[in-house]
Coordinates of C-alpha atoms (C1' of nucleotides) in Angstrom, one line a residue:
Chain A
X1 CA 77.4 -52.5 50.6
X2 CA 78.6 -52.3 47.0
X3 CA 76.1 -51.2 44.4
X4 CA 75.1 -54.3 42.6
X5 CA 76.2 -54.9 39.0
X6 CA 73.9 -53.2 36.5
X7 CA 73.7 -52.8 32.8
X8 CA 71.1 -51.7 30.3
X9 CA 71.1 -55.1 28.9
X10 CA 69.8 -56.6 32.1
X11 CA 66.7 -54.4 32.1
X12 CA 63.6 -54.9 30.0
X13 CA 63.4 -52.1 27.4
X14 CA 60.7 -49.4 27.4
X15 CA 57.5 -50.1 25.5
X16 CA 57.6 -49.4 21.8
X17 CA 57.7 -45.6 21.3
X18 CA 54.3 -44.0 21.3
X19 CA 55.6 -40.5 20.7
X20 CA 58.5 -38.1 21.2
X21 CA 62.1 -39.3 21.3
X22 CA 63.3 -42.8 21.1
X23 CA 66.4 -44.7 22.2
X24 CA 67.5 -45.1 18.6
X25 CA 67.3 -41.3 18.0
X26 CA 69.3 -40.6 21.1
X27 CA 71.9 -43.1 20.4
X28 CA 72.3 -41.9 16.9
X29 CA 72.7 -38.3 18.0
X30 CA 75.2 -39.3 20.7
X31 CA 77.3 -41.1 18.1
X32 CA 77.3 -38.0 15.9
X33 CA 78.4 -35.9 18.8
X34 CA 81.1 -38.4 19.8
X35 CA 82.5 -38.6 16.3
X36 CA 82.7 -34.9 16.0
X37 CA 83.7 -33.8 19.5
X38 CA 85.1 -36.9 21.3
X39 CA 84.1 -38.7 24.4
X40 CA 85.2 -35.9 26.7
X41 CA 82.8 -33.5 25.1
X42 CA 79.7 -35.6 25.3
X43 CA 77.4 -34.3 28.0
X44 CA 73.8 -35.0 28.7
X45 CA 73.0 -31.4 28.4
X46 CA 74.6 -31.0 25.0
X47 CA 73.0 -34.1 23.8
X48 CA 69.6 -33.0 25.0
X49 CA 70.1 -29.6 23.2
X50 CA 71.1 -31.4 20.0
X51 CA 67.8 -33.2 20.1
X52 CA 65.8 -30.1 20.8
X53 CA 64.9 -31.4 24.2
X54 CA 65.4 -30.3 27.7
X55 CA 68.7 -31.4 29.3
X56 CA 67.0 -33.9 31.5
X57 CA 64.5 -35.4 29.1
X58 CA 66.9 -38.2 28.2
X59 CA 66.6 -39.7 31.7
X60 CA 63.3 -41.0 30.8
X61 CA 64.8 -43.3 28.1
X62 CA 68.0 -44.2 29.8
X63 CA 68.7 -44.5 33.5
X64 CA 72.0 -42.7 33.4
X65 CA 74.9 -41.7 31.2
X66 CA 76.7 -44.9 31.6
X67 CA 73.9 -46.9 30.2
X68 CA 73.6 -44.6 27.3
X69 CA 77.3 -45.3 26.6
X70 CA 76.6 -49.0 26.8
X71 CA 74.0 -48.6 24.1
X72 CA 76.3 -46.5 22.0
X73 CA 79.2 -49.0 22.4
X74 CA 77.1 -51.9 21.3
X75 CA 76.0 -49.9 18.3
X76 CA 79.7 -49.7 17.3
X77 CA 80.2 -53.4 17.6
X78 CA 77.3 -53.7 15.2
X79 CA 79.4 -52.1 12.5
X80 CA 82.0 -54.8 12.7
X81 CA 81.1 -57.7 10.6
X82 CA 82.5 -61.2 10.1
X83 CA 82.2 -63.4 7.0
X84 CA 79.8 -66.2 7.5
X85 CA 81.5 -69.1 9.1
X86 CA 80.8 -72.1 6.9
X87 CA 81.7 -70.4 3.6
X88 CA 85.0 -68.7 4.6
X89 CA 88.1 -70.6 5.9
X90 CA 88.9 -69.6 9.4
X91 CA 92.2 -67.9 8.8
X92 CA 90.7 -65.6 6.2
X93 CA 87.6 -65.0 8.4
X94 CA 89.8 -64.1 11.4
X95 CA 91.9 -61.8 9.3
X96 CA 88.9 -60.0 7.9
X97 CA 87.4 -59.6 11.4
X98 CA 90.7 -58.2 12.6
X99 CA 90.8 -55.6 9.9
X100 CA 87.2 -54.7 10.2
X101 CA 87.5 -54.1 13.9
X102 CA 90.6 -52.0 13.4
X103 CA 88.7 -49.9 10.8
X104 CA 85.7 -49.4 13.0
X105 CA 87.8 -48.4 16.0
X106 CA 89.9 -46.0 14.1
X107 CA 86.8 -44.4 12.6
X108 CA 85.4 -43.9 16.1
X109 CA 88.4 -43.4 18.4
X110 CA 86.2 -42.9 21.5
X111 CA 85.2 -46.6 21.1
X112 CA 88.6 -47.6 22.5
X113 CA 88.1 -45.5 25.6
X114 CA 84.6 -46.9 26.1
X115 CA 85.8 -50.4 25.7
X116 CA 88.1 -49.8 28.7
X117 CA 85.2 -48.5 30.7
X118 CA 82.0 -50.5 30.1
X119 CA 81.3 -54.2 30.0
X120 CA 80.0 -55.3 26.7
X121 CA 76.9 -57.4 26.9
X122 CA 74.9 -56.0 24.1
X123 CA 73.2 -58.0 21.3
X124 CA 75.7 -56.9 18.7
X125 CA 78.7 -58.1 20.8
X126 CA 77.0 -61.3 21.5
X127 CA 76.1 -61.9 17.9
X128 CA 79.7 -61.2 16.8
X129 CA 81.1 -63.5 19.4
X130 CA 78.7 -66.3 18.4
X131 CA 79.9 -66.0 14.8
X132 CA 83.5 -66.1 15.9
X133 CA 83.0 -69.1 17.9
X134 CA 81.3 -70.9 15.1
X135 CA 84.2 -69.9 12.9
X136 CA 86.8 -71.4 15.3
X137 CA 84.7 -74.4 16.0
X138 CA 84.5 -75.1 12.3
X139 CA 88.3 -74.6 12.2
X140 CA 88.8 -77.6 14.5
X141 CA 89.1 -76.0 17.9
X142 CA 87.1 -77.6 20.6
X143 CA 86.0 -77.0 24.2
X144 CA 87.2 -73.8 25.8
X145 CA 89.8 -73.4 23.1
X146 CA 87.1 -72.0 20.9
X147 CA 86.5 -69.2 23.3
X148 CA 90.2 -68.7 23.9
X149 CA 91.0 -68.5 20.2
X150 CA 88.4 -65.7 19.6
X151 CA 89.6 -63.9 22.6
X152 CA 93.2 -64.0 21.4
X153 CA 92.4 -62.4 18.1
X154 CA 90.1 -59.7 19.5
X155 CA 92.6 -58.9 22.3
X156 CA 95.4 -58.4 19.9
X157 CA 93.5 -56.0 17.7
X158 CA 92.2 -54.0 20.6
X159 CA 95.6 -53.7 22.1
X160 CA 97.2 -52.7 18.9
X161 CA 94.6 -50.1 18.2
X162 CA 94.8 -48.4 21.6
X163 CA 98.0 -46.5 21.0
X164 CA 97.0 -45.7 17.4
X165 CA 93.9 -43.9 18.5
X166 CA 95.3 -42.1 21.5
X167 CA 97.5 -40.3 19.1
X168 CA 94.5 -39.6 16.9
X169 CA 92.6 -38.2 19.8
X170 CA 95.4 -35.9 20.9
X171 CA 95.6 -34.3 17.5
X172 CA 91.9 -33.6 18.0
X173 CA 89.9 -32.4 15.1
X174 CA 91.8 -31.0 12.0
X175 CA 94.5 -33.6 11.6
X176 CA 95.8 -31.3 8.8
X177 CA 97.8 -28.9 10.9
X178 CA 98.8 -31.3 13.6
X179 CA 102.4 -30.9 14.3
X180 CA 103.7 -34.4 13.7
X181 CA 107.0 -32.9 12.8
X182 CA 107.3 -31.3 16.2
X183 CA 106.4 -34.5 18.0
X184 CA 109.0 -36.5 16.1
X185 CA 111.7 -33.9 16.9
X186 CA 110.8 -34.0 20.5
X187 CA 110.7 -37.7 20.6
X188 CA 114.1 -37.8 19.0
X189 CA 115.4 -35.7 21.9
X190 CA 113.8 -38.0 24.5
X191 CA 115.3 -41.0 22.8
X192 CA 118.7 -39.7 23.9
X193 CA 119.9 -42.6 26.1
X194 CA 118.1 -45.3 24.2
X195 CA 120.1 -46.5 21.2
X196 CA 117.6 -49.2 20.0
X197 CA 114.8 -46.7 20.2
X198 CA 116.7 -44.1 18.4
X199 CA 117.6 -46.4 15.6
X200 CA 114.0 -47.3 15.3
X201 CA 113.0 -43.7 15.1
X202 CA 115.5 -43.1 12.3
X203 CA 114.1 -46.1 10.4
X204 CA 110.6 -45.0 10.4
X205 CA 111.3 -41.4 9.9
X206 CA 111.6 -42.4 6.3
X207 CA 108.4 -44.3 6.0
X208 CA 104.9 -43.0 6.1
X209 CA 103.4 -43.1 9.7
X210 CA 100.2 -44.6 8.4
X211 CA 101.9 -47.2 6.4
X212 CA 104.0 -48.0 9.4
X213 CA 101.1 -48.6 11.6
X214 CA 99.6 -50.8 8.9
X215 CA 102.8 -52.9 8.8
X216 CA 103.0 -53.2 12.5
X217 CA 99.4 -54.4 12.6
X218 CA 99.9 -56.9 9.9
X219 CA 103.0 -58.3 11.4
X220 CA 101.4 -59.0 14.7
X221 CA 98.2 -60.4 13.1
X222 CA 100.2 -62.8 11.1
X223 CA 102.0 -63.9 14.3
X224 CA 98.7 -64.5 16.1
X225 CA 97.2 -66.4 13.2
X226 CA 100.3 -68.5 12.8
X227 CA 100.2 -69.3 16.5
X228 CA 96.6 -70.4 16.2
X229 CA 97.4 -72.5 13.2
X230 CA 100.3 -74.1 15.1
X231 CA 98.0 -74.9 18.0
X232 CA 95.5 -76.4 15.6
X233 CA 98.0 -78.7 13.8
X234 CA 99.2 -80.3 17.0
X235 CA 96.0 -82.3 17.1
X236 CA 97.0 -84.8 19.8
X237 CA 95.4 -83.8 23.2
X238 CA 98.7 -83.9 25.1
X239 CA 100.8 -81.3 23.5
X240 CA 104.3 -80.8 24.9
X241 CA 105.0 -78.8 21.8
X242 CA 105.6 -75.5 23.4
X243 CA 108.0 -74.9 26.3
X244 CA 106.3 -74.2 29.6
X245 CA 105.9 -70.5 30.5
X246 CA 107.7 -69.1 33.5
X247 CA 105.7 -68.8 36.6
X248 CA 103.8 -65.6 36.8
X249 CA 105.4 -63.2 39.3
Chain B
X1 CA 93.8 -23.9 14.7
X2 CA 94.2 -27.1 16.6
X3 CA 95.9 -26.9 20.0
X4 CA 99.4 -28.2 19.4
X5 CA 100.4 -31.5 20.8
X6 CA 101.6 -31.2 24.4
X7 CA 102.9 -33.5 27.1
X8 CA 104.7 -33.2 30.4
X9 CA 107.6 -35.0 28.9
X10 CA 108.2 -32.3 26.4
X11 CA 108.6 -29.6 29.0
X12 CA 111.6 -29.0 31.2
X13 CA 110.8 -29.9 34.8
X14 CA 110.6 -27.5 37.7
X15 CA 113.8 -26.7 39.6
X16 CA 114.7 -29.1 42.4
X17 CA 112.2 -28.7 45.2
X18 CA 113.1 -25.9 47.6
X19 CA 110.2 -26.4 49.9
X20 CA 106.6 -27.4 50.1
X21 CA 105.1 -30.1 47.9
X22 CA 106.9 -32.0 45.1
X23 CA 105.8 -33.8 42.0
X24 CA 106.8 -37.1 43.6
X25 CA 104.5 -36.5 46.6
X26 CA 101.6 -35.5 44.4
X27 CA 102.0 -38.5 42.1
X28 CA 102.2 -40.8 45.0
X29 CA 99.1 -39.4 46.6
X30 CA 97.3 -39.6 43.3
X31 CA 98.1 -43.2 42.9
X32 CA 96.9 -44.0 46.3
X33 CA 93.6 -42.2 45.6
X34 CA 93.3 -44.0 42.3
X35 CA 93.9 -47.4 43.8
X36 CA 91.3 -46.9 46.5
X37 CA 88.6 -44.9 44.6
X38 CA 89.2 -45.4 40.9
X39 CA 89.8 -43.0 38.0
X40 CA 86.4 -41.5 38.1
X41 CA 86.8 -40.4 41.7
X42 CA 90.1 -38.6 41.3
X43 CA 89.6 -34.8 41.3
X44 CA 92.1 -32.1 41.8
X45 CA 90.2 -30.9 44.8
X46 CA 90.2 -34.2 46.5
X47 CA 93.9 -34.7 45.7
X48 CA 94.7 -31.3 47.1
X49 CA 92.8 -32.0 50.3
X50 CA 94.6 -35.3 50.7
X51 CA 97.9 -33.4 50.6
X52 CA 96.6 -30.8 53.1
X53 CA 96.8 -28.2 50.4
X54 CA 94.4 -25.8 48.8
X55 CA 92.6 -27.3 45.8
X56 CA 94.5 -25.3 43.3
X57 CA 98.0 -25.5 44.7
X58 CA 98.8 -28.4 42.5
X59 CA 98.6 -26.2 39.4
X60 CA 102.0 -24.9 40.3
X61 CA 103.6 -28.3 39.9
X62 CA 101.6 -29.5 37.0
X63 CA 100.0 -27.6 34.2
X64 CA 96.7 -29.5 34.2
X65 CA 95.1 -32.8 35.2
X66 CA 96.0 -34.5 32.0
X67 CA 99.7 -34.0 32.7
X68 CA 99.3 -35.3 36.2
X69 CA 97.8 -38.4 34.7
X70 CA 100.7 -38.7 32.3
X71 CA 103.1 -38.7 35.3
X72 CA 101.0 -41.2 37.1
X73 CA 100.8 -43.5 34.1
X74 CA 104.5 -43.6 33.6
X75 CA 105.0 -44.4 37.2
X76 CA 102.9 -47.5 36.6
X77 CA 105.1 -48.6 33.7
X78 CA 108.0 -48.3 36.1
X79 CA 106.5 -51.2 38.0
X80 CA 106.7 -53.5 35.1
X81 CA 110.1 -55.0 34.7
X82 CA 111.7 -57.2 32.2
X83 CA 114.6 -59.6 32.7
X84 CA 117.9 -58.3 31.4
X85 CA 118.2 -59.1 27.7
X86 CA 121.6 -60.9 27.4
X87 CA 121.0 -63.3 30.2
X88 CA 117.5 -64.5 29.4
X89 CA 116.3 -66.2 26.3
X90 CA 113.8 -64.1 24.4
X91 CA 110.9 -66.4 24.8
X92 CA 111.2 -66.5 28.5
X93 CA 111.8 -62.8 28.7
X94 CA 108.8 -62.0 26.6
X95 CA 106.7 -64.3 28.7
X96 CA 107.8 -62.8 32.0
X97 CA 107.1 -59.3 30.6
X98 CA 103.7 -60.3 29.6
X99 CA 102.8 -61.7 33.0
X100 CA 104.4 -58.7 34.8
X101 CA 102.4 -56.3 32.7
X102 CA 99.2 -58.2 33.4
X103 CA 99.9 -58.2 37.1
X104 CA 100.5 -54.5 37.2
X105 CA 97.5 -53.6 35.2
X106 CA 95.2 -55.8 37.3
X107 CA 96.7 -54.3 40.5
X108 CA 95.8 -50.8 39.2
X109 CA 92.8 -51.2 36.9
X110 CA 92.6 -47.5 36.2
X111 CA 95.9 -47.9 34.3
X112 CA 94.0 -49.5 31.4
X113 CA 91.6 -46.6 31.1
X114 CA 94.6 -44.2 31.2
X115 CA 96.4 -46.1 28.5
X116 CA 93.5 -45.5 26.2
X117 CA 93.6 -41.8 27.0
X118 CA 97.2 -40.5 27.2
X119 CA 100.2 -41.0 25.0
X120 CA 103.0 -42.7 26.8
X121 CA 106.3 -40.9 26.4
X122 CA 107.6 -41.1 29.9
X123 CA 111.1 -42.3 30.9
X124 CA 109.8 -45.6 32.3
X125 CA 107.9 -46.5 29.1
X126 CA 111.0 -45.6 27.1
X127 CA 113.3 -47.6 29.2
X128 CA 111.0 -50.7 29.1
X129 CA 110.7 -50.3 25.3
X130 CA 114.5 -50.1 25.0
X131 CA 114.9 -53.3 26.9
X132 CA 112.3 -55.1 24.9
X133 CA 113.9 -54.1 21.7
X134 CA 117.3 -55.3 22.9
X135 CA 115.6 -58.6 23.8
X136 CA 114.1 -59.1 20.4
X137 CA 117.2 -57.8 18.6
X138 CA 119.2 -60.4 20.5
X139 CA 116.6 -63.0 19.5
X140 CA 117.4 -62.5 15.9
X141 CA 114.9 -60.0 14.7
X142 CA 116.2 -57.1 12.7
X143 CA 115.1 -53.8 11.3
X144 CA 111.6 -52.7 12.0
X145 CA 110.7 -56.3 13.0
X146 CA 112.3 -55.6 16.3
X147 CA 109.8 -52.9 17.0
X148 CA 106.9 -54.9 15.5
X149 CA 107.7 -57.9 17.7
X150 CA 107.6 -55.8 20.9
X151 CA 104.5 -54.2 19.8
X152 CA 102.8 -57.5 19.2
X153 CA 103.4 -58.8 22.7
X154 CA 102.4 -55.6 24.4
X155 CA 99.3 -55.2 22.3
X156 CA 98.2 -58.7 23.1
X157 CA 98.6 -58.3 26.8
X158 CA 96.9 -54.9 26.9
X159 CA 94.0 -56.1 24.8
X160 CA 93.5 -59.2 27.0
X161 CA 93.6 -57.3 30.2
X162 CA 91.1 -54.6 29.1
X163 CA 87.9 -56.7 29.6
X164 CA 89.4 -58.3 32.7
X165 CA 89.7 -55.0 34.4
X166 CA 86.4 -53.5 33.2
X167 CA 84.7 -56.2 35.2
X168 CA 86.9 -55.5 38.2
X169 CA 86.0 -51.9 38.0
X170 CA 82.3 -52.5 37.8
X171 CA 82.3 -54.5 41.0
X172 CA 83.9 -51.4 42.6
X173 CA 85.3 -51.6 46.1
X174 CA 84.5 -54.8 48.1
X175 CA 84.8 -57.6 45.6
X176 CA 83.5 -59.8 48.4
X177 CA 79.8 -59.2 48.0
X178 CA 79.9 -58.6 44.3
X179 CA 77.1 -60.5 42.8
X180 CA 78.9 -62.7 40.2
X181 CA 76.2 -65.2 40.6
X182 CA 73.6 -62.7 39.5
X183 CA 75.6 -61.6 36.5
X184 CA 76.1 -65.2 35.4
X185 CA 72.4 -65.9 35.7
X186 CA 71.6 -62.8 33.7
X187 CA 74.2 -63.7 31.1
X188 CA 72.7 -67.1 30.7
X189 CA 69.4 -65.4 29.9
X190 CA 71.0 -63.1 27.3
X191 CA 72.7 -66.1 25.7
X192 CA 69.3 -67.3 24.6
X193 CA 69.7 -67.3 20.9
X194 CA 73.4 -68.1 20.8
X195 CA 74.2 -71.8 21.1
X196 CA 78.0 -71.6 21.0
X197 CA 78.0 -68.9 23.6
X198 CA 75.6 -70.8 25.8
X199 CA 77.7 -73.9 25.6
X200 CA 80.8 -71.9 26.6
X201 CA 78.9 -70.5 29.6
X202 CA 78.1 -74.0 30.7
X203 CA 81.7 -75.0 30.4
X204 CA 83.1 -72.3 32.4
X205 CA 80.4 -72.3 35.0
X206 CA 82.3 -75.2 36.5
X207 CA 85.7 -73.6 36.5
X208 CA 86.9 -70.8 38.7
X209 CA 86.5 -67.4 37.0
X210 CA 90.0 -66.4 37.9
X211 CA 91.6 -69.7 36.7
X212 CA 89.6 -69.2 33.6
X213 CA 91.0 -65.8 32.8
X214 CA 94.5 -67.2 33.5
X215 CA 94.0 -70.0 31.0
X216 CA 92.7 -67.6 28.4
X217 CA 95.7 -65.4 28.9
X218 CA 98.1 -68.2 28.7
X219 CA 96.5 -69.7 25.6
X220 CA 96.8 -66.4 23.7
X221 CA 100.3 -65.7 24.9
X222 CA 101.5 -69.1 23.7
X223 CA 100.0 -68.3 20.3
X224 CA 101.7 -65.0 20.1
X225 CA 105.1 -66.4 21.1
X226 CA 104.7 -69.4 18.7
X227 CA 103.9 -66.9 16.0
X228 CA 107.0 -64.9 16.7
X229 CA 109.1 -68.1 16.8
X230 CA 107.7 -69.1 13.5
X231 CA 108.6 -65.8 12.0
X232 CA 112.1 -66.1 13.4
X233 CA 112.8 -69.5 12.1
X234 CA 111.9 -68.6 8.5
X235 CA 115.3 -66.8 8.2
X236 CA 115.3 -66.3 4.5
X237 CA 114.3 -62.7 3.7
X238 CA 111.7 -63.7 1.1
X239 CA 109.1 -65.6 3.2
X240 CA 106.1 -66.9 1.3
X241 CA 105.4 -69.0 4.4
X242 CA 102.1 -67.4 5.3
X243 CA 99.2 -67.0 3.0
X244 CA 98.6 -63.4 2.2
X245 CA 95.9 -61.6 4.2
X246 CA 92.7 -60.3 2.7
X247 CA 92.7 -56.7 1.6
X248 CA 91.6 -54.4 4.4
X249 CA 88.1 -53.2 3.7
Chain C
dA1 C1' 108.9 -19.2 44.9
dC2 C1' 104.9 -21.0 46.5
dC3 C1' 100.1 -21.0 48.1
dT4 C1' 95.2 -19.3 48.7
dG5 C1' 90.2 -18.1 47.7
dA6 C1' 86.9 -16.6 44.9
dA7 C1' 84.9 -17.0 40.6
dC8 C1' 83.6 -19.0 35.9
dA9 C1' 81.7 -22.1 33.2
dC10 C1' 80.7 -26.3 33.2
dC11 C1' 79.1 -31.3 34.8
dG12 C1' 75.4 -35.7 36.2
dT13 C1' 71.4 -36.6 38.5
dT14 C1' 67.0 -35.9 41.3
dC15 C1' 62.5 -34.5 41.7
dA16 C1' 58.4 -31.9 42.0
dA17 C1' 55.6 -30.0 38.7
dG18 C1' 53.5 -29.6 34.5
dT19 C1' 50.8 -31.5 30.1
Chain D
dA1 C1' 53.2 -41.2 29.1
dC2 C1' 56.4 -37.8 28.4
dC3 C1' 58.9 -33.4 29.3
dT4 C1' 60.4 -29.3 31.9
dG5 C1' 63.2 -26.2 35.3
dA6 C1' 65.1 -25.5 39.3
dA7 C1' 68.3 -27.2 42.5
dC8 C1' 72.2 -30.0 44.5
dA9 C1' 76.7 -31.4 44.8
dC10 C1' 80.1 -31.7 42.3
dC11 C1' 83.9 -30.7 38.4
dG12 C1' 88.8 -28.3 36.0
dT13 C1' 91.0 -24.1 35.5
dT14 C1' 92.1 -19.0 35.9
dC15 C1' 93.8 -15.3 38.2
dA16 C1' 94.4 -11.6 41.4
dA17 C1' 96.1 -11.5 45.8
dG18 C1' 98.7 -12.9 49.5
dT19 C1' 103.4 -14.5 52.0

DNA sequence: ACCTGAACACCGTTCAAGT
DNA sequence: ACCTGAACACCGTTCAAGT
């Protein structure tokens, strides 16, 4: 009785445009709207109006809002690029990818929300994944490890950027007069019973918030890459190198 | 002209309940609704009805829906627990936390979406953070590295769980008759031009999807922990151990 | 102090009807 | 083939009014 899984990418696209609107136009307009007003403010009506069309015209190009968002999300993945595998050493390639992904997500904070909502099966995600796999394959990973390694890097970046962008989003437009001071003051109050937390707050009260985030990102990225490198250097198939993990739960 | 930052946690709570509803009740009911119907299906009206109250009664306990969601989210963080710092070695503690967080998020897939939407300043997040910091402090990290190390672990888990749960959510209720077969077939079509991807698909066609995800999670977790361990063992303050990262952008 | 109902300004989506 | 408008069943939130 469940509605079956569906996705734009599993449906043959419309014939080449003969007139009027096009998917590309719609997606472009949607991205513009999302960038300026955020995910919560995107409605089919507004988008239609922006395109000088009736509110419901879009439904001819796209079966519903979710599928429009799938298209838009894949478009974002298209912005992330990865150095060509053979020419670049894996560690550098992975590092560049990580930074590129972070840059793109911060430029379009709504992308993070979307990633938590839609499955990504678009051509741009697939292309990027393919490249990453080739990179890690060339690095010396084999079998499923190729897939696991790519996943590890992407996961880390995504997870790190999530909190960065939620803050961005709360400050809405005009970051200029956003009351970071007030938040910090309030946070300091809340940190009452937590000595470690409080000492952290003191420490990064001095440093620039933005520089701070950059350091945090870099710290973790280095860990992830070091971990991958370690895995790679233990070339023997049986690797008792790392202590076993505790049983989940 | 921006609306200033606001959060439930920055506002003094209502007096102790004298009668009628309570925040705890409301939050509990909301969680129930979210677990059974998902984030998209939670409306103030439905929630009110579930509590046998008028649709708008809730607004006396909570300023708006967003703040209700903040409360609910923090409640989830309360479910994640972390072994007590002094007794457990850091690596094990971090591993357990990672698995616990994954378990909680998979049990409440809407938590992932919320994490991308609200800032987390609730007491449960703060308490957990405090514990993590003590753990990493005891492990030998110092200064901001304590904070960075916790962030790295949490980011990794969050990022890894995001795609896991989007799939869960798409299959909606009744995972029983969800057409995984169909998705796999469709995916195989899409993988046309991507040899690495295609070979991956073949490989994990044999293994159980769920076991697969578990392996992927474990792989990355080991990397992250190895990376942290490496950082820890290079005790000298100047550490030219890792090659510098490429300049962002 | 707590709850209600009506009302406002929105939504996504369907569908018959137009060109 | 493409677009429209009206209509349906929803939203979050405000606010005067009740007890």
